[in-house]
Coordinates of C-alpha atoms and ligand atoms in Angstrom, one line a residue:
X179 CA 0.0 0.0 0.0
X180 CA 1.1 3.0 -0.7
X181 CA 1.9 5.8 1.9
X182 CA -0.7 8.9 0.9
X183 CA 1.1 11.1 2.8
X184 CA 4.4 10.9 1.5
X185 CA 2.4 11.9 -1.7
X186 CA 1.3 14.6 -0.3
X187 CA 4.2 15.8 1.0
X188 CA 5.8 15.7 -2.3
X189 CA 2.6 17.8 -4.0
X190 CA 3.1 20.7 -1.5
X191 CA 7.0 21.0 -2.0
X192 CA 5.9 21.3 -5.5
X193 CA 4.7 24.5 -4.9
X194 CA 7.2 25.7 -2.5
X195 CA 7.6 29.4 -4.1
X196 CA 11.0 30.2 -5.4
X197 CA 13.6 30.7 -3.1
X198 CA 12.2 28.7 0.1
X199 CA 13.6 25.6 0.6
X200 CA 11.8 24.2 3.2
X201 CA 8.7 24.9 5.4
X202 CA 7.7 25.1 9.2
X203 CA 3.9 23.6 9.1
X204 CA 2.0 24.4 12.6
X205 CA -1.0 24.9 11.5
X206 CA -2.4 21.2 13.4
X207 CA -5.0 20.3 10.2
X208 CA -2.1 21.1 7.8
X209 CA 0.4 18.7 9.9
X210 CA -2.6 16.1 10.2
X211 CA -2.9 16.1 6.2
X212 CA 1.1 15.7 5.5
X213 CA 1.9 13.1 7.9
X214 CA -0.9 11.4 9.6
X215 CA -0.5 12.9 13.4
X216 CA -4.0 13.9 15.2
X217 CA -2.4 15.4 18.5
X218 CA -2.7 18.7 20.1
X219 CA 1.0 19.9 19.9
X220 CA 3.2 19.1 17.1
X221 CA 4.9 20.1 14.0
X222 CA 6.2 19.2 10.3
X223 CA 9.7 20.2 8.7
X224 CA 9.0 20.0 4.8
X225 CA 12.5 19.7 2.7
X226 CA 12.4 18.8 -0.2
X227 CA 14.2 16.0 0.6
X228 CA 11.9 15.0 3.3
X229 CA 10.0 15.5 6.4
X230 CA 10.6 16.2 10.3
X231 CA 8.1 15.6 12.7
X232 CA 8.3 17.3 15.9
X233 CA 6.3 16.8 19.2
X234 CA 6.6 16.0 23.1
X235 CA 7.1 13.1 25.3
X236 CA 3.3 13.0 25.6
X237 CA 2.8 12.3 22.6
X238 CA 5.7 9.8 21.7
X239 CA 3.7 6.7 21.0
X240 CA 1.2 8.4 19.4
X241 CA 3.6 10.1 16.8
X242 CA 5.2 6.5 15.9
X243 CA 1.6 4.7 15.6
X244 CA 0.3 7.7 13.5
X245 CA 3.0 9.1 11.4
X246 CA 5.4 6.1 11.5
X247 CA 7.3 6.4 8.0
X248 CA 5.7 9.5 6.8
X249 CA 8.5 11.9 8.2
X250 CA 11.7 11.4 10.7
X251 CA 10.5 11.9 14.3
X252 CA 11.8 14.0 16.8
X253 CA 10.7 14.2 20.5
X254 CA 12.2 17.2 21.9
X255 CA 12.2 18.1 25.8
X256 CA 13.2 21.8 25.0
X257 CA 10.2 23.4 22.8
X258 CA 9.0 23.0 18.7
X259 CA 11.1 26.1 17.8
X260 CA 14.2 25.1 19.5
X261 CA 13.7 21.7 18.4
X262 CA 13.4 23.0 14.5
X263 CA 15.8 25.3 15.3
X264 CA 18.7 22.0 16.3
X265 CA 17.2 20.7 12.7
X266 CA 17.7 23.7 10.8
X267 CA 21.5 23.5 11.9
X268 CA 21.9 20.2 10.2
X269 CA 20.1 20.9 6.8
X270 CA 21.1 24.4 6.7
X271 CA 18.6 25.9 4.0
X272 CA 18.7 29.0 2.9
X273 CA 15.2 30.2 3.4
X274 CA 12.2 28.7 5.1
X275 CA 8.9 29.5 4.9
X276 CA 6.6 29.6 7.8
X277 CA 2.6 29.7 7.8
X278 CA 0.3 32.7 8.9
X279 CA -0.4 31.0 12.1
X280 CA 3.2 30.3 13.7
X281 CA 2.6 32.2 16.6
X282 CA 4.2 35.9 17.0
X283 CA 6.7 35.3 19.6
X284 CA 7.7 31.8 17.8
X285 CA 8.2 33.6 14.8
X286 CA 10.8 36.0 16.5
X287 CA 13.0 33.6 18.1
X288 CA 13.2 31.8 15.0
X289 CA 14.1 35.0 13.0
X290 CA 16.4 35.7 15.8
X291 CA 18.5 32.5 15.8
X292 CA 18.0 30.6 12.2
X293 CA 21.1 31.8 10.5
X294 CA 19.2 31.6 7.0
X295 CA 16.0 33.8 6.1
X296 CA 12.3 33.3 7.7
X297 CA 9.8 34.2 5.1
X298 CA 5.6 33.4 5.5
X299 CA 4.2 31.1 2.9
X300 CA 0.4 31.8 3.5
X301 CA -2.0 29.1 2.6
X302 CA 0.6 26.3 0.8
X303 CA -0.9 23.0 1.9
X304 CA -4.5 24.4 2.2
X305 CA -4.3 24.9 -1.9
X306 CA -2.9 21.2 -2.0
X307 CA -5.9 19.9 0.4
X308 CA -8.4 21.5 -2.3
X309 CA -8.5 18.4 -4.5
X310 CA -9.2 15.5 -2.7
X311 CA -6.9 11.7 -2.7
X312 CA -8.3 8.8 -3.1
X313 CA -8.0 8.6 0.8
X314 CA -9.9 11.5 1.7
X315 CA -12.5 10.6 -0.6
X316 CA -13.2 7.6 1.1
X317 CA -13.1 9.2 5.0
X318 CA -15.5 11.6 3.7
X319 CA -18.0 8.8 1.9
X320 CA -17.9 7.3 5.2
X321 CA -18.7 10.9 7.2
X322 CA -21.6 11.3 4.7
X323 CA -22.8 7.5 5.5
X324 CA -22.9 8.2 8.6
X325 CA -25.0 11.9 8.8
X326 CA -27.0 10.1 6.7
X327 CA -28.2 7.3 8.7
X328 CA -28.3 9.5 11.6
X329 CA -30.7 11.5 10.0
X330 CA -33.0 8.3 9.0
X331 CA -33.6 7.4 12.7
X332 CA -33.7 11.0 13.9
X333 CA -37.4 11.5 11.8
X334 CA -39.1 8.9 14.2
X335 CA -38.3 11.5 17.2
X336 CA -39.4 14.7 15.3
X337 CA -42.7 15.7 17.1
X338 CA -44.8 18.1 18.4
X339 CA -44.1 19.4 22.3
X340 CA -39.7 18.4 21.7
X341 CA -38.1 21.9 21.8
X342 CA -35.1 22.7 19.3
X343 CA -32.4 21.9 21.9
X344 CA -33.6 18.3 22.6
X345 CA -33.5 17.5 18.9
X346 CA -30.2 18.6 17.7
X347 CA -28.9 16.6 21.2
X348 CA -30.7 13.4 19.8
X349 CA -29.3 14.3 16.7
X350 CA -25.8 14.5 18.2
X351 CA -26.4 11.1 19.9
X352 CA -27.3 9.6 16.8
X353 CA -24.3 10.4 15.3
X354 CA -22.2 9.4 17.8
X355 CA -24.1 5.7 18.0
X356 CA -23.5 5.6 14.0
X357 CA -19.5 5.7 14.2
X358 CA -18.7 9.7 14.1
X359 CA -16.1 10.7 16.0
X360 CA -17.6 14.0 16.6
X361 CA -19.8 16.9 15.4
X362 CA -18.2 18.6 12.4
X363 CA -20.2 21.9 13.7
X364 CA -22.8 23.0 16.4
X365 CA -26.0 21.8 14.9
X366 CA -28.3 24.0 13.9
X367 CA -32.3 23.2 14.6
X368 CA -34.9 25.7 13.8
X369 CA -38.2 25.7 14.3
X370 CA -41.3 27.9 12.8
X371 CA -40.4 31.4 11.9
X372 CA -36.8 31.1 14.2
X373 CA -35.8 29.3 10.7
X374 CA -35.6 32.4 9.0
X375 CA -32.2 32.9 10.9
X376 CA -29.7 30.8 8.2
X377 CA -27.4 29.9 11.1
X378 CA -29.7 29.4 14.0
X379 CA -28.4 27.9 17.2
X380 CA -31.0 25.8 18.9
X381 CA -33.2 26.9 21.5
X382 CA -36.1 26.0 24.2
X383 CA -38.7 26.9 21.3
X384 CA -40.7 24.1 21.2
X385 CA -41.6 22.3 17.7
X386 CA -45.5 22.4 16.5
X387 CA -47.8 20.6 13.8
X388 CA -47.7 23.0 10.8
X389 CA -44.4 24.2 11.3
X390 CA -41.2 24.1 9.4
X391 CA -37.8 22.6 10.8
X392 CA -34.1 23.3 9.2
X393 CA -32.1 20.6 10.1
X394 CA -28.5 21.7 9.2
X395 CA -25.5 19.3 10.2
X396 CA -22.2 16.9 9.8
X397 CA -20.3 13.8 11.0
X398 CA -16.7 13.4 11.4
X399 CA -15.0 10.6 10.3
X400 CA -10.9 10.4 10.6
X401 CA -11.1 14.2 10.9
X402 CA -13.1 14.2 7.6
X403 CA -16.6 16.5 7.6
X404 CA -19.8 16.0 6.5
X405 CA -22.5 18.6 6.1
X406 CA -25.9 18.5 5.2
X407 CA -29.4 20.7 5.5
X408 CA -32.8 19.6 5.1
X409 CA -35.7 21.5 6.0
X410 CA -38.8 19.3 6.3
X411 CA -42.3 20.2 7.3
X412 CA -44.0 19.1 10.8
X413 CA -47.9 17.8 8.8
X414 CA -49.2 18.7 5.5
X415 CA -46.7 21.3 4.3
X416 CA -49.0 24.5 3.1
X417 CA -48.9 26.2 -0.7
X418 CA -46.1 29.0 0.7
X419 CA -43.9 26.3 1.9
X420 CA -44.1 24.0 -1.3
X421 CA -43.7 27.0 -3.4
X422 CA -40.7 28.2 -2.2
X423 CA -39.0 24.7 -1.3
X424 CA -39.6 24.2 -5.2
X425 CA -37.9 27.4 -6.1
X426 CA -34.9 26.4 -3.6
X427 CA -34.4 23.2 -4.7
X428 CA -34.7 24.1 -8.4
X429 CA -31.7 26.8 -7.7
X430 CA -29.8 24.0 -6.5
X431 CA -30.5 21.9 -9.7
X432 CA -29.3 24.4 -11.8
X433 CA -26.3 25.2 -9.8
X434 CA -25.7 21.3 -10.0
X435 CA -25.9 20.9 -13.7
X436 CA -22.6 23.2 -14.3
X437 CA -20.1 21.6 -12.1
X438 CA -17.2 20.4 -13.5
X439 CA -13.6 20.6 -13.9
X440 CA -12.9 24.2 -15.1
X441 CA -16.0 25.6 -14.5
X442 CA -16.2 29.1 -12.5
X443 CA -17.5 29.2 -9.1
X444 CA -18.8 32.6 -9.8
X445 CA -20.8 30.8 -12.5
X446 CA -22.4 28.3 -10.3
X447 CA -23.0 30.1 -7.3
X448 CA -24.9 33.0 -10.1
X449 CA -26.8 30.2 -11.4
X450 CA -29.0 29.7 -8.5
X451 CA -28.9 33.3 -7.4
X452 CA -30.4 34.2 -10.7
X453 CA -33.0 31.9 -10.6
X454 CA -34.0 33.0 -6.8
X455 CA -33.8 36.6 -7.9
X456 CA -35.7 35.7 -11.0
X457 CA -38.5 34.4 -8.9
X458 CA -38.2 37.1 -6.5
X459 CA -36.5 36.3 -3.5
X460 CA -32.9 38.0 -4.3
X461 CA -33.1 40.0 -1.1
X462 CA -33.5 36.7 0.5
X463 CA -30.7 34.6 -0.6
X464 CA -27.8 36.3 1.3
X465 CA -25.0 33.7 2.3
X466 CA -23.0 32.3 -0.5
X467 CA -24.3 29.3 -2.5
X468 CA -21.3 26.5 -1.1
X469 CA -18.1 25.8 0.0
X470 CA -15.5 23.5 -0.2
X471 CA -14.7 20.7 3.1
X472 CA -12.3 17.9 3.9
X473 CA -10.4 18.4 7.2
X474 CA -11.6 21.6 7.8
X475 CA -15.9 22.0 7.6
X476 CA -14.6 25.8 5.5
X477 CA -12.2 24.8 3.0
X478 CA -11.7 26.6 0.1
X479 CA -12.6 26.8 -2.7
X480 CA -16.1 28.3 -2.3
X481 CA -19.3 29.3 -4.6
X482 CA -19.6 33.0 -3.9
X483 CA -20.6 36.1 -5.7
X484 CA -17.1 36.9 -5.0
X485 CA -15.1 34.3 -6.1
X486 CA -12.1 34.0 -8.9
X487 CA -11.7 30.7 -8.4
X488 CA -12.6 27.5 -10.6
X489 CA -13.5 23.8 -10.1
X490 CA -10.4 21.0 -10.2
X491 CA -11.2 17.0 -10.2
X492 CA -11.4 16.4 -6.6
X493 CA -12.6 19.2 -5.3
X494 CA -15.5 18.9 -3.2
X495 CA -18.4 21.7 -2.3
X496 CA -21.3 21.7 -0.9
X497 CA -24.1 23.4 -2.7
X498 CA -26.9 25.3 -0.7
X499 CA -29.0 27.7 -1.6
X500 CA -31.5 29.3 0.6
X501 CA -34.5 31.5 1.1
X502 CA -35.1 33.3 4.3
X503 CA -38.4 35.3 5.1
X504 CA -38.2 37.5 8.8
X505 CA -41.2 36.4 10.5
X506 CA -42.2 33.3 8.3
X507 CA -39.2 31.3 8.4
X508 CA -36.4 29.9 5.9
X509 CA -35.7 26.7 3.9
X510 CA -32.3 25.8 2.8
X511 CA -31.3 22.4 0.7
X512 CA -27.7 21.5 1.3
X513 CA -26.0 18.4 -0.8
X514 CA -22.4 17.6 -1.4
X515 CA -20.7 16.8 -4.4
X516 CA -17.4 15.9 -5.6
X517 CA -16.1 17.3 -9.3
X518 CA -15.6 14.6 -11.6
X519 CA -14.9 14.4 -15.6
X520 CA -17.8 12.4 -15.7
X521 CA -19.5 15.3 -13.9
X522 CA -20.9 15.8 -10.1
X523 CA -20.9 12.6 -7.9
X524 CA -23.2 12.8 -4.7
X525 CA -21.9 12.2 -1.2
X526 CA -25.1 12.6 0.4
X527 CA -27.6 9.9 0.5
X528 CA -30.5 11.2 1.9
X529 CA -33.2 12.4 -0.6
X530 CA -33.7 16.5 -0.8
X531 CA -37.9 15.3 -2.0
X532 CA -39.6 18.1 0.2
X533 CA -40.2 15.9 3.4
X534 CA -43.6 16.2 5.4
X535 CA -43.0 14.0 8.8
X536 CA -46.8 12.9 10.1
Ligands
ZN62 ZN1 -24.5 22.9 6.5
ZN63 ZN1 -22.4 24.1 4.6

C-alpha cells in the first residue's frame, strides 16, 4: 500500500515558491494532512528532501503509531522552535517559509536564531488539500454514510411538544451511535419562523404541527466533515412552503448541472442566485451558495458572488442555496458533491424530496 502522505508531502514541495527551501507547518490540520499525526501539539519540517516531525514526550507513542514512516520523528524536551531550530542547523537551507499561524513570539526567536531567512508562505498546503486523494474521498463517503443514517432514525423523534435543543442533542447522539467521531459543527435546529435565521443555534422553542424545521448538520470521520441541510415540514406542508421549497431546490438543480472541472464558481453560485432573484426572492438569498470541506468544515474553494476561483477533479463543495423570510421562516437544501470528468458525484444519500413528517 502506498503511503498517501508521503504523496502529499511531495505535492506541496511542489509549490514551495522560489527561493524557500523548506517549510515550518504548525498549522495542526495542515500537519494532520502531510503526515498522519492527530495530536494537540506538534509540528512538520518540509524539505524537499523530506519531512521532520516534531512533538513532546506526551505524545511519543502516538507520533510513531500515526506518522510512523511519513516523516523522521523527533521528540524534543526543550520546545517545537528550539527543536526546529537543532534541525535547521543540520540541513542548513537558505530560506524557510513559515505559515500565517506560527505564533508571533515563535516567529521571533526563529528570525532571531536561524542563521538563514524566515519568510511566511500563506495558505501552501491548504491549496494542496483542495483536491481530494483517493483517501480523503473515502473518510468523507464514510462521514456522509454516517450523517446520513443518523438522519434516517432522527425522523421517528421529530414531534410536536420536543423543543429545538432536545432535537439537535438526539441528533448528536445519533451520530455518535453511527460511528462519528464527533460533530463537524454545532447543529443548527430551527423551528417555525426562528428558521428564518440561516445559522440558528437551537433553543427551548418548542416544535409544532404546521411548522417548518431546518435541520443543518455533519459527522466526522478520521477528521473528515460532512455537512448537510434539510428542512422538512412538521404535517401537511402548506402552498407558501411547497412553493418556495420548489424554487430552492430548483436553484440548486441548476447550480448542480454546471459543475465540472474548469467551470467558474462565480458561474455556479450566479446560477442559482439568478434563478431566486428571478422568482423574487434576491433579497433573501444572502449567504453564498457552497463551499468547499475535507479536514476543515470551510475549505476553500467556495461558490460566492465573490469568487475567482474555478473547479479542479477532486474538489469537493457543498451546494446550498436558501430562502429566508423574517417572521415566516427559511428553507435551505444543502448536498455535497465531488467534481468529476464524468460530472458531479453525490456524497449525500438522503433524498432532498420536500419531506412532510406525520
Ligand atoms: Zn451545513
Ligand atoms: Zn455548509
Amino acid at each position: 500500500m502506498k503511503n498517501p502522505f508521503l504523496a502529499r508531502q511531495k505535492a506541496v514541495v511542489a509549490q514551495f515558491p522560489k527561493k524557500v527551501d523548506a517549510l515550518l507547518v504548525t498549522n495542526l490540520t495542515n500537519v494532520r494532512y502531510l503526515c498522519g499525526f492527530t495530536g494537540s501539539a506538534g509540528a512538520l519540517l518540509l524539505e524537499k528532501g523530506g519531512a521532520t516531525f516534531f512533538s513532546d514526550f506526551r505524545y511519543q507513542e502516538q507520533a510513531a503509531q500515526e506518522v510512523g514512516a511519513a516523516a523522521q520523528i523527533v521528540i524534543y524536551k526543550t520546545s517545537t522552535v528550539e527543536a526546529v531550530l537543532e534541525a535547521l542547523k543540520e540541513c542548513r537551507p537558505k530560506t524557510i517559509g513559515v505559515e500565517g499561524c506560527l505564533r508571533v513570539d515563535q516567529r521571533e526567536t526563529l528570525e532571531k536564531d536561524f542563521a538563514g531567512k524566515v519568510t511566511i508562505v500563506a495558505g501552501l498546503p491548504e491549496k494542496v488539500r483542495q483536491v481530494k486523494d483517493r483517501d480523503e474521498i473515502k473518510a468523507l463517503r464514510h462521514a456522509f454514510a454516517i450523517a446520513d443514517r443518523a438522519f434516517a432514525r432522527l425522523l421517528a423523534h421529530i414531534r410536536p411538544g420536543r423543543t429545538e435543543r432536545e432535537i439537535a442533542a438526539r441528533l448528536e447522539y445519533l451520530m455518535r451511535r453511527e460511528g462519528s467521531d464527533g460533530v463537524s459543527f454545532p447543529t443548527i435546529i430551527a423551528t417555525g419562523d426562528h428558521a428564518a435565521c440561516p445559522h440558528a443555534q437551537p433553543t427551548d422553542r418548542i416544535l409544532k404541527r404546521g411548522e417548518m424545521l431546518k435541520i443543518d448538520f455533519g459527522a466526522t470521520f478520521q477528521g473528515y466533515h460532512s455537512d448537510m441541510t434539510r428542512t422538512v415540514f412538521l404535517g401537511k406542508a402548506d402552498k407558501k412552503f411547497r412553493e418556495i421549497y420548489r424554487i430552492v431546490r430548483k436553484a440548486q438543480k441548476r447550480a448542480i448541472a454546471l459543475i465540472k472541472p474548469g467551470a467558474s464558481c462565480f458561474d455556479i453560485d450566479k446560477a442559482a442566485r439568478d434563478y431566486i432573484a428571478k422568482k423574487g426572492f434576491g433579497d433573501n438569498f444572502g449567504h453564498g451558495l457552497g463551499h468547499a470541506l475535507g479536514l476543515d468544515i470551510h475549505e476553500g474553494p467556495a461558490y460566492s458572488p465573490k469568487s475567482k476561483d474555478s473547479l479542479a477533479a477532486g474538489m469537493v463543495l457543498t451546494v446550498e442555496p436558501g430562502i429566508y423570510l423574517p417572521g415566516w421562516g427559511g428553507i435551505r437544501i444543502e448536498d455535497v458533491f465531488v467534481v468529476t470528468d464524468e460530472g458531479p458525484v453525490k456524497l449525500t444519500g438522503t433524498s432532498n424530496k420536500l419531506l412532510e413528517i406525520d
